Amino acid sequence: MDWTLKAQAARDALPEHIRKVIDAARAELVTARDPYFRGIDTDAELPQDFSVEPARSSDPKGPRILYLDNGHGWMRYTFVQRVEDPQIIVEEVFWQ
């Protein structure tokens, strides 16, 4: 998983306990069978306080938003599907 510089800086500026939540979300994304979480209830394997949805419903293979801690924050990411080296790129991190 890679981070844009802006997303990495936003993550690093957060309090330690929030960074741990983001790191847990990162682990869920990296180990997910399908980081797009397509279909009905495919994000059921995520912890109860996480959920995923497309950033735009008109772009089903575009960016996704992973909501953290019951919607108190999110990570916007893209998934580049490659045979040898699939790549998840975090574009934005937000916490309120």
Short mmCIF file of C-alpha atoms in Angstrom, two decimals:
data_model
loop_
_atom_site.label_atom_id
_atom_site.label_comp_id
_atom_site.label_asym_id
_atom_site.label_seq_id
_atom_site.Cartn_x
_atom_site.Cartn_y
_atom_site.Cartn_z
CA MET A 1 0.00 0.00 0.00
CA ASP A 2 1.25 3.45 -0.92
CA TRP A 3 0.17 6.86 0.35
CA THR A 4 0.15 10.19 -1.44
CA LEU A 5 2.30 12.75 0.37
CA LYS A 6 -0.81 14.68 1.41
CA ALA A 7 -2.50 11.57 2.83
CA GLN A 8 0.66 10.50 4.67
CA ALA A 9 1.05 13.96 6.19
CA ALA A 10 -2.61 13.97 7.28
CA ARG A 11 -2.20 10.54 8.90
CA ASP A 12 1.01 11.53 10.67
CA ALA A 13 -0.64 14.68 12.11
CA LEU A 14 -3.38 12.68 13.84
CA PRO A 15 -3.24 11.52 17.48
CA GLU A 16 -1.67 8.12 18.14
CA HIS A 17 -4.94 6.30 18.93
CA ILE A 18 -6.46 7.51 15.63
CA ARG A 19 -3.35 6.39 13.70
CA LYS A 20 -3.87 2.93 15.18
CA VAL A 21 -7.44 2.87 13.82
CA ILE A 22 -6.12 3.92 10.40
CA ASP A 23 -3.42 1.23 10.58
CA ALA A 24 -6.12 -1.35 11.37
CA ALA A 25 -8.08 -0.14 8.34
CA ARG A 26 -4.93 -0.43 6.24
CA ALA A 27 -4.49 -4.02 7.36
CA GLU A 28 -8.10 -4.80 6.39
CA LEU A 29 -7.59 -3.35 2.92
CA VAL A 30 -4.30 -5.13 2.29
CA THR A 31 -5.73 -8.52 3.29
CA ALA A 32 -9.15 -8.14 1.61
CA ARG A 33 -9.98 -10.61 -1.14
CA ASP A 34 -11.49 -7.78 -3.20
CA PRO A 35 -10.45 -4.22 -2.19
CA TYR A 36 -13.32 -2.91 -4.35
CA PHE A 37 -15.80 -4.62 -1.99
CA ARG A 38 -18.23 -5.23 -4.87
CA GLY A 39 -21.68 -6.73 -4.44
CA ILE A 40 -24.19 -6.91 -1.64
CA ASP A 41 -22.77 -7.15 1.89
CA THR A 42 -19.23 -7.75 0.64
CA ASP A 43 -17.90 -5.47 3.35
CA ALA A 44 -19.46 -7.77 5.95
CA GLU A 45 -15.98 -9.21 6.57
CA LEU A 46 -14.82 -5.80 7.82
CA PRO A 47 -14.96 -4.93 11.53
CA GLN A 48 -18.32 -3.54 12.64
CA ASP A 49 -17.23 0.12 12.67
CA PHE A 50 -15.79 0.07 9.10
CA SER A 51 -17.67 0.27 5.82
CA VAL A 52 -16.74 0.81 2.16
CA GLU A 53 -18.54 2.46 -0.73
CA PRO A 54 -17.62 3.84 -4.14
CA ALA A 55 -16.65 7.51 -4.17
CA ARG A 56 -18.95 7.90 -7.21
CA SER A 57 -21.63 5.38 -8.06
CA SER A 58 -21.11 6.11 -11.77
CA ASP A 59 -17.51 4.85 -11.56
CA PRO A 60 -17.67 1.28 -10.16
CA LYS A 61 -13.93 0.63 -10.60
CA GLY A 62 -12.88 4.07 -9.41
CA PRO A 63 -11.87 5.35 -6.00
CA ARG A 64 -13.42 3.88 -2.86
CA ILE A 65 -14.03 5.41 0.54
CA LEU A 66 -13.39 3.34 3.65
CA TYR A 67 -15.30 4.86 6.56
CA LEU A 68 -13.59 4.46 9.95
CA ASP A 69 -14.95 4.36 13.48
CA ASN A 70 -18.63 4.58 12.54
CA GLY A 71 -18.08 7.44 10.09
CA HIS A 72 -15.88 9.68 12.23
CA GLY A 73 -13.18 9.50 9.58
CA TRP A 74 -12.39 8.04 6.19
CA MET A 75 -9.67 6.95 3.81
CA ARG A 76 -10.15 7.51 0.08
CA TYR A 77 -8.19 4.97 -1.94
CA THR A 78 -7.78 3.51 -5.40
CA PHE A 79 -6.91 -0.05 -6.31
CA VAL A 80 -4.73 -0.86 -9.31
CA GLN A 81 -5.35 -4.47 -10.19
CA ARG A 82 -2.19 -6.11 -11.55
CA VAL A 83 -1.31 -9.78 -11.75
CA GLU A 84 2.11 -9.58 -10.14
CA ASP A 85 1.84 -6.58 -7.86
CA PRO A 86 -1.65 -5.25 -7.03
CA GLN A 87 -1.47 -1.76 -5.60
CA ILE A 88 -3.65 0.19 -3.17
CA ILE A 89 -3.02 3.93 -3.07
CA VAL A 90 -4.44 6.05 -0.25
CA GLU A 91 -5.26 9.48 -1.67
CA GLU A 92 -6.89 11.16 1.32
CA VAL A 93 -7.23 10.66 5.08
CA PHE A 94 -9.72 12.60 7.16
CA TRP A 95 -10.71 12.49 10.81
CA GLN A 96 -13.23 14.60 12.71
#
